[in-house]
Amino acid sequence: MSAILPPGQRLWWKQPLDRVEVTWILIAFTWCMVMFFMMPYWHVYGKQNLSTETYRTTPEAFAKKAQAVIDQYTVRTETDEKIPVVHPPAGADVFLIARLWSWQPILELEVGQTYRLHLSAMDYQHGFSLQPENINIQVLPGYEHVVKITPNRAGTYAIICNEFCGIGHHKMVSKLYVK
Ligand code: CUA
């Protein structure tokens, strides 16, 4: 048999399996199963996979909710673009807006407190990457992702967009303060 000519024996699937072939099938199948069960295992025991809730929204509706929280809890602004720094009360719902090519606002959270972080995009797909925690969440327009977070270390974290979103993608960086 060759890959170009049709098989001489048309009912080839009725031929007995070669031992080498059956061995490879078993190895591949076993590995598939390992990979398959790693997914739920890693979800439960991995430290970087967060369970998220996802809701339908619109950019306008999300921006409105986010803006209300920003207006209420802005404590100062930073950089020339006057990005608001929001310090919400412990346990609050906090919002982060992704758009070409910025994150708004800058959040200032407290160590050991739990927050519900809402994420959505205004235009295209972006990626929320929190470093050095190495947390990754896709941020999509029309969807509101809600993640429960409890910062356990004080410091300044970096937020990086890790989905290519055009010419300013590399500039789509921000930070998150934990105090
Ligand atoms: Cu947003 Cu890349």
Short mmCIF file of C-alpha atoms and ligand atoms in Angstrom, two decimals:
data_model
loop_
_atom_site.label_atom_id
_atom_site.label_comp_id
_atom_site.label_asym_id
_atom_site.label_seq_id
_atom_site.Cartn_x
_atom_site.Cartn_y
_atom_site.Cartn_z
CA MET A 1 0.00 0.00 0.00
CA SER A 2 1.15 3.52 -0.64
CA ALA A 3 -0.26 6.89 0.19
CA ILE A 4 -0.83 7.67 -3.49
CA LEU A 5 -2.33 4.43 -4.81
CA PRO A 6 -5.54 3.03 -3.33
CA PRO A 7 -5.03 0.03 -1.04
CA GLY A 8 -4.91 -3.30 -2.86
CA GLN A 9 -7.05 -4.86 -0.19
CA ARG A 10 -10.17 -2.67 -0.05
CA LEU A 11 -11.42 -3.89 3.32
CA TRP A 12 -8.16 -2.95 5.04
CA TRP A 13 -9.89 -2.27 8.37
CA LYS A 14 -10.70 -5.94 8.61
CA GLN A 15 -7.00 -6.89 8.57
CA PRO A 16 -5.43 -7.79 11.93
CA LEU A 17 -3.59 -4.91 13.63
CA ASP A 18 0.17 -5.01 13.62
CA ARG A 19 1.62 -5.21 17.12
CA VAL A 20 3.62 -2.00 16.66
CA GLU A 21 0.51 -0.17 15.53
CA VAL A 22 -1.58 -1.40 18.44
CA THR A 23 1.21 -0.40 20.81
CA TRP A 24 1.25 3.15 19.44
CA ILE A 25 -2.52 3.40 19.59
CA LEU A 26 -2.45 2.35 23.24
CA ILE A 27 0.34 4.79 24.09
CA ALA A 28 -1.51 7.61 22.34
CA PHE A 29 -4.80 6.71 24.01
CA THR A 30 -3.21 6.55 27.45
CA TRP A 31 -1.60 9.94 26.91
CA CYS A 32 -4.94 11.38 25.73
CA MET A 33 -6.52 10.20 28.96
CA VAL A 34 -3.71 11.70 31.06
CA MET A 35 -4.14 15.05 29.28
CA PHE A 36 -7.91 14.85 29.61
CA PHE A 37 -7.88 14.27 33.36
CA MET A 38 -5.15 16.86 33.86
CA MET A 39 -7.67 19.54 32.88
CA PRO A 40 -10.09 19.04 35.79
CA TYR A 41 -7.17 18.21 38.11
CA TRP A 42 -5.38 21.43 37.23
CA HIS A 43 -8.54 23.43 37.53
CA VAL A 44 -8.97 22.29 41.13
CA TYR A 45 -5.33 22.08 42.28
CA GLY A 46 -3.56 24.52 39.95
CA LYS A 47 -3.03 27.93 41.49
CA GLN A 48 -3.47 29.93 38.29
CA ASN A 49 -6.79 28.70 36.97
CA LEU A 50 -9.60 30.79 38.30
CA SER A 51 -13.24 29.89 38.12
CA THR A 52 -15.01 32.72 36.40
CA GLU A 53 -18.64 33.62 36.07
CA THR A 54 -19.63 35.00 32.69
CA TYR A 55 -22.60 37.17 31.81
CA ARG A 56 -23.89 38.75 28.64
CA THR A 57 -23.49 42.50 28.56
CA THR A 58 -22.94 45.32 26.11
CA PRO A 59 -19.99 47.71 26.08
CA GLU A 60 -22.36 50.57 26.96
CA ALA A 61 -23.96 48.75 29.91
CA PHE A 62 -20.62 47.60 31.26
CA ALA A 63 -19.01 51.02 30.88
CA LYS A 64 -21.91 52.57 32.74
CA LYS A 65 -21.59 50.22 35.73
CA ALA A 66 -17.82 50.62 35.76
CA GLN A 67 -18.03 54.38 35.57
CA ALA A 68 -20.36 54.50 38.56
CA VAL A 69 -17.77 52.64 40.68
CA ILE A 70 -14.96 54.79 39.32
CA ASP A 71 -16.86 57.99 40.13
CA GLN A 72 -17.57 56.78 43.62
CA TYR A 73 -14.14 55.53 44.70
CA THR A 74 -11.48 57.44 42.75
CA VAL A 75 -8.82 58.65 45.16
CA ARG A 76 -6.37 60.27 42.68
CA THR A 77 -5.26 60.12 39.05
CA GLU A 78 -1.98 58.93 37.61
CA THR A 79 0.08 59.52 34.44
CA ASP A 80 -0.45 62.24 31.83
CA GLU A 81 -3.63 60.50 30.71
CA LYS A 82 -5.09 61.08 34.19
CA ILE A 83 -6.07 57.46 34.70
CA PRO A 84 -8.24 57.24 37.82
CA VAL A 85 -6.92 55.22 40.74
CA VAL A 86 -9.85 53.51 42.42
CA HIS A 87 -9.68 52.36 46.03
CA PRO A 88 -12.93 50.52 46.68
CA PRO A 89 -14.03 49.30 50.12
CA ALA A 90 -13.01 45.75 51.06
CA GLY A 91 -15.27 43.15 49.53
CA ALA A 92 -16.61 45.45 46.83
CA ASP A 93 -17.32 44.77 43.19
CA VAL A 94 -14.49 46.27 41.16
CA PHE A 95 -14.43 46.89 37.42
CA LEU A 96 -11.73 46.92 34.80
CA ILE A 97 -12.39 48.17 31.28
CA ALA A 98 -10.20 46.96 28.42
CA ARG A 99 -10.08 48.95 25.19
CA LEU A 100 -7.63 49.84 22.44
CA TRP A 101 -5.09 50.34 24.09
CA SER A 102 -5.58 50.89 27.77
CA TRP A 103 -6.94 49.50 31.00
CA GLN A 104 -9.16 51.65 33.17
CA PRO A 105 -9.10 52.32 36.05
CA ILE A 106 -6.03 51.49 38.14
CA LEU A 107 -7.27 49.45 41.09
CA GLU A 108 -5.90 49.77 44.58
CA LEU A 109 -6.86 46.78 46.72
CA GLU A 110 -6.13 45.62 50.23
CA VAL A 111 -4.20 42.52 51.23
CA GLY A 112 -6.34 39.64 52.41
CA GLN A 113 -9.62 41.15 51.25
CA THR A 114 -11.80 39.44 48.66
CA TYR A 115 -13.14 41.36 45.69
CA ARG A 116 -15.31 40.51 42.73
CA LEU A 117 -13.41 41.72 39.70
CA HIS A 118 -15.56 42.39 36.62
CA LEU A 119 -13.82 42.48 33.26
CA SER A 120 -15.05 43.35 29.80
CA ALA A 121 -13.78 44.88 26.58
CA MET A 122 -15.19 47.87 24.74
CA ASP A 123 -14.07 46.93 21.24
CA TYR A 124 -12.05 43.82 20.46
CA GLN A 125 -10.64 40.81 22.21
CA HIS A 126 -8.02 41.56 24.83
CA GLY A 127 -6.25 39.41 27.38
CA PHE A 128 -5.96 40.18 31.09
CA SER A 129 -2.63 38.95 32.31
CA LEU A 130 -1.63 39.69 35.90
CA GLN A 131 2.08 39.47 36.59
CA PRO A 132 3.90 38.02 38.46
CA GLU A 133 0.86 35.95 39.51
CA ASN A 134 0.59 34.66 35.93
CA ILE A 135 -3.18 34.80 35.88
CA ASN A 136 -4.68 34.89 32.39
CA ILE A 137 -8.25 35.64 31.42
CA GLN A 138 -9.66 36.49 28.03
CA VAL A 139 -11.54 39.75 27.90
CA LEU A 140 -14.23 39.96 25.24
CA PRO A 141 -16.70 42.63 24.21
CA GLY A 142 -20.27 41.62 25.00
CA TYR A 143 -19.23 39.39 27.91
CA GLU A 144 -18.71 40.27 31.53
CA HIS A 145 -16.28 37.98 33.31
CA VAL A 146 -16.41 38.00 37.08
CA VAL A 147 -13.45 36.68 39.03
CA LYS A 148 -13.18 36.41 42.79
CA ILE A 149 -9.74 37.59 43.84
CA THR A 150 -8.05 37.78 47.21
CA PRO A 151 -4.67 39.49 46.96
CA ASN A 152 -2.31 37.80 49.40
CA ARG A 153 0.81 39.91 48.91
CA ALA A 154 1.30 43.65 48.96
CA GLY A 155 2.99 45.27 46.02
CA THR A 156 2.55 46.64 42.55
CA TYR A 157 1.37 44.10 40.01
CA ALA A 158 1.62 44.51 36.26
CA ILE A 159 -1.37 44.09 33.98
CA ILE A 160 -0.48 43.18 30.43
CA CYS A 161 -2.72 42.57 27.44
CA ASN A 162 -1.75 39.17 26.11
CA GLU A 163 -4.06 38.94 23.11
CA PHE A 164 -2.69 40.70 20.06
CA CYS A 165 -5.05 43.63 19.52
CA GLY A 166 -3.38 45.78 16.90
CA ILE A 167 -0.64 48.32 16.55
CA GLY A 168 -0.79 49.55 20.15
CA HIS A 169 -0.98 46.08 21.73
CA HIS A 170 2.46 46.36 23.32
CA LYS A 171 1.45 49.60 24.99
CA MET A 172 -1.64 48.10 26.59
CA VAL A 173 -0.15 47.79 30.06
CA SER A 174 -1.33 48.93 33.44
CA LYS A 175 -0.86 48.13 37.09
CA LEU A 176 -2.70 47.08 40.17
CA TYR A 177 -1.76 48.17 43.66
CA VAL A 178 -2.14 45.94 46.67
CA LYS A 179 -1.64 47.61 50.02
CU1 CUA B 1 -5.27 44.51 24.06
CU2 CUA B 1 -3.45 43.39 23.13
#
